[in-house]
XYZ file of N, CA, C and O in Angstrom:
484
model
N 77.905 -20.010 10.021
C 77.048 -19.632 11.134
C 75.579 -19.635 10.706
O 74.764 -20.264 11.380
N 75.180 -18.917 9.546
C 74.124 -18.892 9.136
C 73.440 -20.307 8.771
O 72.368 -20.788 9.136
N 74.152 -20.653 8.167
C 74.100 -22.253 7.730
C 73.408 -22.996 8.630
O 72.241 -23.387 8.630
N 74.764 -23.203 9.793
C 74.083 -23.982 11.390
C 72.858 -23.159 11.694
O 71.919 -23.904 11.974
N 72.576 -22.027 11.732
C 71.564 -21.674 12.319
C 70.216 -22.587 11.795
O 69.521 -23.280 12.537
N 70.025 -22.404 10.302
C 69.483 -23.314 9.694
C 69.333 -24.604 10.559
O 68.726 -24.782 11.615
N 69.904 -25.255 9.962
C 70.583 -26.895 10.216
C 69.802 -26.746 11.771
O 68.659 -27.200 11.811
N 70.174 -26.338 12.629
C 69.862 -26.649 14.133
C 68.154 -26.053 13.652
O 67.436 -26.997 13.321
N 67.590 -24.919 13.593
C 66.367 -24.525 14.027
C 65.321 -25.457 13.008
O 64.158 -25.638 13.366
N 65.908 -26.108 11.534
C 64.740 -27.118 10.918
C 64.568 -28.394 11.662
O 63.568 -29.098 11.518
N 65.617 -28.705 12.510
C 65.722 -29.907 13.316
C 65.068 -29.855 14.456
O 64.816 -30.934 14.992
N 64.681 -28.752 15.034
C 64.100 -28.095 16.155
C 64.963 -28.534 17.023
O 64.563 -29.039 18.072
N 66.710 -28.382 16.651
C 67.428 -28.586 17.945
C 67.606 -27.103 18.865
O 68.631 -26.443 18.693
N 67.106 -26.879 19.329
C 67.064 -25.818 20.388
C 68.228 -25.638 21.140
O 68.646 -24.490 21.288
N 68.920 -26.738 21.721
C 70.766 -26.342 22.367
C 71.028 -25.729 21.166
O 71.080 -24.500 21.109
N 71.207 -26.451 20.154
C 72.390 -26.322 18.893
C 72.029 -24.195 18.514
O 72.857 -23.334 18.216
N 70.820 -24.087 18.672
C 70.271 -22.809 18.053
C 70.980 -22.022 19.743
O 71.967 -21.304 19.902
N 70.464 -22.295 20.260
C 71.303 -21.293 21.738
C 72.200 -21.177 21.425
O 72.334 -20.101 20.843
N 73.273 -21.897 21.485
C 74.825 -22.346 21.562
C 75.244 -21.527 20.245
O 76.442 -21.675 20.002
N 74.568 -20.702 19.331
C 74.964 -20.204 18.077
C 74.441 -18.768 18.694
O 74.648 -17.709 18.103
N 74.064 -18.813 19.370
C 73.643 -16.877 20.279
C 74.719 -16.363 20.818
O 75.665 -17.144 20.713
N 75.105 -14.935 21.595
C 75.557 -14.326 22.159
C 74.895 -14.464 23.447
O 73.828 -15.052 23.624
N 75.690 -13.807 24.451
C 75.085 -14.497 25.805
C 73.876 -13.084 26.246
O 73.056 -13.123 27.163
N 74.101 -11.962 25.306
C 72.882 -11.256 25.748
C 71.756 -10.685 24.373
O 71.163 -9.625 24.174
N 71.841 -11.914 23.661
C 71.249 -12.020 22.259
C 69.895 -11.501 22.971
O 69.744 -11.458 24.192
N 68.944 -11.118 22.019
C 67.315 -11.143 21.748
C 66.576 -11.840 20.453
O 67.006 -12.018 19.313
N 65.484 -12.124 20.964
C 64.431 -12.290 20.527
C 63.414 -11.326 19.924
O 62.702 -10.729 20.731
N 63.298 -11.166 19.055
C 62.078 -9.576 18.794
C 60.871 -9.826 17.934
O 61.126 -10.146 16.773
N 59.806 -9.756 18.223
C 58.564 -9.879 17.251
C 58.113 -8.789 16.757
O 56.894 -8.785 16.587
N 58.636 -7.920 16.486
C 57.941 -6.342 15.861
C 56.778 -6.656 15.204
O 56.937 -7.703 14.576
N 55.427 -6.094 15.053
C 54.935 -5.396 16.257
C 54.542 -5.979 17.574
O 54.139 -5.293 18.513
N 54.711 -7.597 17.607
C 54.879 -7.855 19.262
C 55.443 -7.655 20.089
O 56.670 -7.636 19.989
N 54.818 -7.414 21.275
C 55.608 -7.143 22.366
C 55.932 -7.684 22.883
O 56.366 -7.375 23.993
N 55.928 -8.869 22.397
C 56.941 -10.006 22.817
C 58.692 -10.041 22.572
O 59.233 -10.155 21.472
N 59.198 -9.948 23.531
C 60.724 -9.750 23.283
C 61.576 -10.857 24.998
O 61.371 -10.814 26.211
N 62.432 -11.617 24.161
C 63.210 -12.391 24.985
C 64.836 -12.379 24.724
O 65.356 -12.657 23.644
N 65.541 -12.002 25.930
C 66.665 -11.683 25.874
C 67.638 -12.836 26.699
O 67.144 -13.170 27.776
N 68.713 -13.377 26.420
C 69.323 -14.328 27.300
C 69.322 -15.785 27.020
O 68.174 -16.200 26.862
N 70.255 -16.712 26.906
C 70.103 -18.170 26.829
C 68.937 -18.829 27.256
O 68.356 -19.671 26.571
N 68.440 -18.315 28.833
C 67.794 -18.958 28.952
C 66.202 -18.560 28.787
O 65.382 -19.464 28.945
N 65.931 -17.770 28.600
C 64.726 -17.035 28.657
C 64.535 -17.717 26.966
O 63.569 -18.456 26.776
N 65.447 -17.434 25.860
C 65.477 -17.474 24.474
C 64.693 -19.245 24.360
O 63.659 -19.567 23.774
N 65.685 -20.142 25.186
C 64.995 -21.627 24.895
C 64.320 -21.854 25.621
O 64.252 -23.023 26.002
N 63.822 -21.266 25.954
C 62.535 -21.474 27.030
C 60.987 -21.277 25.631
O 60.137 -22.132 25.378
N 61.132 -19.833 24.981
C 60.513 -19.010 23.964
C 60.570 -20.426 22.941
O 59.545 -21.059 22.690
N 61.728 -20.756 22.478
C 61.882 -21.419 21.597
C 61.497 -22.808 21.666
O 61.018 -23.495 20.763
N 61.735 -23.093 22.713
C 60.590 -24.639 22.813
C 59.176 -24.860 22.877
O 58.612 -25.886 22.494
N 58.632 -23.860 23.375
C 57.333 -23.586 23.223
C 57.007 -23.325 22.241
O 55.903 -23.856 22.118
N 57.272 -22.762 21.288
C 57.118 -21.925 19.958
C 57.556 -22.737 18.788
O 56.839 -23.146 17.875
N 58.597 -22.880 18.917
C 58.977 -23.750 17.588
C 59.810 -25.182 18.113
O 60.998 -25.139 17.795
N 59.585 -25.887 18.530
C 60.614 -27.020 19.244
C 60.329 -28.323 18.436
O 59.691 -28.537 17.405
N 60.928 -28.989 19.153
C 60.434 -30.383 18.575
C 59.351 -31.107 17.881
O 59.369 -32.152 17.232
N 58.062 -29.989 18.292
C 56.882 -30.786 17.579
C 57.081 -29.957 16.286
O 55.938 -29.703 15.905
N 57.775 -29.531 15.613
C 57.703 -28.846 14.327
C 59.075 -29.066 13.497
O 59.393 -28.513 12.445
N 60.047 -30.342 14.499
C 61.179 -30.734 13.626
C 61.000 -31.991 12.587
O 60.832 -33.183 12.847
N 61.080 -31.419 11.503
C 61.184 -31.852 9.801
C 60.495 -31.216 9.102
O 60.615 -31.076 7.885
N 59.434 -30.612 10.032
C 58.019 -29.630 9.640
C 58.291 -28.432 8.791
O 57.620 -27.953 7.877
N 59.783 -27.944 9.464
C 60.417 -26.479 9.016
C 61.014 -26.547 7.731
O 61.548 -27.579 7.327
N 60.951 -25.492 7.063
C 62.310 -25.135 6.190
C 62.545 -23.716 6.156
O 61.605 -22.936 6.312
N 63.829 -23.281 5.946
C 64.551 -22.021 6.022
C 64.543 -21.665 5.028
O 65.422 -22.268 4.413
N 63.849 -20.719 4.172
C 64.613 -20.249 2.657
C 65.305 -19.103 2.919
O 64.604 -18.178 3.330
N 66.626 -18.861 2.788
C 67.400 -18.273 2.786
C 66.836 -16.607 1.926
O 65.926 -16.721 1.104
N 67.287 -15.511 2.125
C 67.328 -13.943 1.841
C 67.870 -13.058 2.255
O 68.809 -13.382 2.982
N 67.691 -11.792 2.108
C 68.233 -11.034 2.820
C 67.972 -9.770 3.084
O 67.905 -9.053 2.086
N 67.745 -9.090 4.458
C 66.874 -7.988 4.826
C 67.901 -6.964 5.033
O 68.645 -7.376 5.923
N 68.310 -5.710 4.572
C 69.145 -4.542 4.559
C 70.551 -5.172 4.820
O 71.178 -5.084 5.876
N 70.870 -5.704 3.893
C 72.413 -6.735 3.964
C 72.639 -7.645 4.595
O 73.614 -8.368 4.387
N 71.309 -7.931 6.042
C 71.715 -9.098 6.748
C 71.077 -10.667 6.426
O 70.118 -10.899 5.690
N 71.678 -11.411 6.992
C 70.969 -12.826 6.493
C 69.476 -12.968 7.139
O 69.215 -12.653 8.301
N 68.456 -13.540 6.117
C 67.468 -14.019 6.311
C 66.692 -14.942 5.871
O 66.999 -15.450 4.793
N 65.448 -15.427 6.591
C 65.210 -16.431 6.147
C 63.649 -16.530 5.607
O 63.041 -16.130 6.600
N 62.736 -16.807 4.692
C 61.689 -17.134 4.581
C 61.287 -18.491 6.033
O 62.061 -19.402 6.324
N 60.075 -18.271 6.633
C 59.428 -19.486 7.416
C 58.767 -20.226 7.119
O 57.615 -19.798 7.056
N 58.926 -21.725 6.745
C 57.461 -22.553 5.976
C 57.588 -23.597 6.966
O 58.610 -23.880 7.592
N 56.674 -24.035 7.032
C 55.729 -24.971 7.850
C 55.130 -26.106 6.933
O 54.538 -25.537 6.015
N 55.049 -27.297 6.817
C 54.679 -28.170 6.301
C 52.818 -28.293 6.278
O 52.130 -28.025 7.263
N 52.391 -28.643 5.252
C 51.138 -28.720 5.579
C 51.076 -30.165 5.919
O 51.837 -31.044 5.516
N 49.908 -30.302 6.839
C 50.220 -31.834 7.397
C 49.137 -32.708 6.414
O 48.800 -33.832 6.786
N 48.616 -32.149 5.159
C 47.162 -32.764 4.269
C 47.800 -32.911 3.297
O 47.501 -33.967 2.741
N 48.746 -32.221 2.673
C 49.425 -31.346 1.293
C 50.813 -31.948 1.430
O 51.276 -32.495 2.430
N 51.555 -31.701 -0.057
C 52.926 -31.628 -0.379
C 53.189 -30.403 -0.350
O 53.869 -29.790 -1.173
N 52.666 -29.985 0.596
C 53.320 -27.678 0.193
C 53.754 -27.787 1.650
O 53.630 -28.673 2.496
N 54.327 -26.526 1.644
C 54.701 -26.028 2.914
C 53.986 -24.186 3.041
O 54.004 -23.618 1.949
N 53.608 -23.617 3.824
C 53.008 -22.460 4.092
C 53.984 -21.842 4.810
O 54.666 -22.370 5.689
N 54.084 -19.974 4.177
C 54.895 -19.172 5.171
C 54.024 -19.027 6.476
O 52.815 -18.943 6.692
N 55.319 -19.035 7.360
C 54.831 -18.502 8.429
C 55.553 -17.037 9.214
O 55.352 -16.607 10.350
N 56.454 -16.498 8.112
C 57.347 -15.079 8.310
C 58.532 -15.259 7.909
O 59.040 -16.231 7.350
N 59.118 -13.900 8.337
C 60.663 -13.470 8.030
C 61.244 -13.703 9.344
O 60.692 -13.368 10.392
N 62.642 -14.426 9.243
C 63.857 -14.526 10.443
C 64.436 -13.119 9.828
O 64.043 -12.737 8.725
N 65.322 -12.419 10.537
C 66.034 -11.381 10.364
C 67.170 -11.812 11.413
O 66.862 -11.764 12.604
N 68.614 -12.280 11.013
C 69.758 -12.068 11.853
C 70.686 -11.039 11.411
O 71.016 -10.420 10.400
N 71.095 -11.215 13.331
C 71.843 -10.083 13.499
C 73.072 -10.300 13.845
O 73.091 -10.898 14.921
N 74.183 -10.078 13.406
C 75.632 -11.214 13.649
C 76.367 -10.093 14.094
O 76.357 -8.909 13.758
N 77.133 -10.870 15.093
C 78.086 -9.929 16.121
C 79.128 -11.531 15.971
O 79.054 -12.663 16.449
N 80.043 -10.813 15.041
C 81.343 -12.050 14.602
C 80.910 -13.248 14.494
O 80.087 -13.508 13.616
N 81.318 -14.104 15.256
C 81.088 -15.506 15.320
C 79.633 -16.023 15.909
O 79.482 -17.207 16.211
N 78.804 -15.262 16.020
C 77.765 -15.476 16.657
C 77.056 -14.720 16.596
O 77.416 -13.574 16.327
N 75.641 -15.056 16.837
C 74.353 -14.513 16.699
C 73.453 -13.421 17.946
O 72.900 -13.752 18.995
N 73.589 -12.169 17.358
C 73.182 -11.232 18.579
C 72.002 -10.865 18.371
O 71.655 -10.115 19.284
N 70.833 -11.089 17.276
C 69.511 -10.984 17.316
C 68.589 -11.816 16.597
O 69.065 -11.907 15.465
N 67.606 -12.419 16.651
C 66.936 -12.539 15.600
C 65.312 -12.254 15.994
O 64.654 -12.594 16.977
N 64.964 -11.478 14.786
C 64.242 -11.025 14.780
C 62.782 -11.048 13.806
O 62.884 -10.737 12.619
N 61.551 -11.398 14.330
C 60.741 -12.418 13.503
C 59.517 -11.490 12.936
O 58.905 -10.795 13.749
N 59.163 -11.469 11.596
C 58.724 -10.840 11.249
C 56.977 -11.660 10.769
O 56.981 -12.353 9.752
N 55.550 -11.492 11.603
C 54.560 -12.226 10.968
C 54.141 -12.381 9.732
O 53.837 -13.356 9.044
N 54.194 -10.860 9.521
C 53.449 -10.238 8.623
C 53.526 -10.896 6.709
O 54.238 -10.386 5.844
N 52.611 -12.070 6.507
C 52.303 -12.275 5.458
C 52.946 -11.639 4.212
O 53.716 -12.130 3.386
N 52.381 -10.331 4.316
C 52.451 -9.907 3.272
C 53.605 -8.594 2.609
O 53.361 -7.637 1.874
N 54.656 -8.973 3.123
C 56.452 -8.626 3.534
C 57.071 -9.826 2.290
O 58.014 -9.574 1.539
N 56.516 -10.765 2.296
C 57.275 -11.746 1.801
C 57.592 -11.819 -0.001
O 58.402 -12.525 -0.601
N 56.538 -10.723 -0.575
C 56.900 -10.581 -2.007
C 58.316 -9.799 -1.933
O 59.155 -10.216 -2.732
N 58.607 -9.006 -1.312
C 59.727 -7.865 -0.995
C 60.994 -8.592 -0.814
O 62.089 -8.060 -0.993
N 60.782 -10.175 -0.351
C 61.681 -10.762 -0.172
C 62.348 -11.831 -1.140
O 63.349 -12.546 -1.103
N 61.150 -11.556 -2.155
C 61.357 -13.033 -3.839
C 60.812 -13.494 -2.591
O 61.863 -14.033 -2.243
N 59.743 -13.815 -1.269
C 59.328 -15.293 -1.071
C 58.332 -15.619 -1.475
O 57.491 -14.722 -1.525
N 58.011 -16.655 -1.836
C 56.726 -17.386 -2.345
C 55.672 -17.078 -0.488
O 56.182 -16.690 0.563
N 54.461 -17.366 -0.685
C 53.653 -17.829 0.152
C 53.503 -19.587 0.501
O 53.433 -20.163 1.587
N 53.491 -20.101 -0.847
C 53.753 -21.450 -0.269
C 54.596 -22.037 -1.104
O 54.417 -21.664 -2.263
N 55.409 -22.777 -0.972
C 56.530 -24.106 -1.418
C 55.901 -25.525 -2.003
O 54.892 -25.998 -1.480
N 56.508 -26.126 -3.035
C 56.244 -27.640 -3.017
C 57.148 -28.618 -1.688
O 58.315 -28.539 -1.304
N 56.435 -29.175 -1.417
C 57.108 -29.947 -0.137
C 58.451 -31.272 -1.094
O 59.150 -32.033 -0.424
């Protein structure tokens, strides 16, 4: 599950990332107040935000936040062979599927996590 989650969101396949949710999953940006709940509200968020113009761009580094799976966010630099964080994923698994994820901005979270700030591409 975690895996696909991967696999679908570096591809910026957006079905494939729904289709791995619960049907009353969320979205959460702590401290934004941005919060999206529901299939469709979620790829709506998610195409705008991270979709297609940022597929190959992504990579997932895998971690983990109070036992659950997570991910470092890097972004490709489009000048550079690096990639730059851009936050913490935090999932939330309800069995076979995904009942939250939850995105963390904040820079400077990411030593706490072993993540680097930036990657070799």
């Amino acid at each position: 599950l975690v895996g696909a989650f991967a696999d679908a969101f570096e591809n910026g396949d957006i079905d494939r990332v729904v289709a791995l949710l619960t049907d009353d999953a969320w979205v959460t940006m702590p401290p934004e107040p941005y919060e999206y709940q529901g299939h469709d509200a979620i790829a709506r968020f998610l195409a705008s935000a991270f979709g297609a113009h940022d597929a190959g761009r992504l990579r997932l580094v895998p971690t983990r936040a109070n036992t659950q799976p997570a991910f470092g966010s890097y972004v490709k630099d489009p000048h550079a062979d690096i990639a730059h964080a851009r936050g913490v994923f935090v999932l939330t698994l309800a069995g076979d599927q995904i009942s939250a994820i939850t995105r963390f901005g904040d820079l400077g979270i990411l030593p706490h996590f072993g993540l680097p700030h930036t990657l070799p591409w």
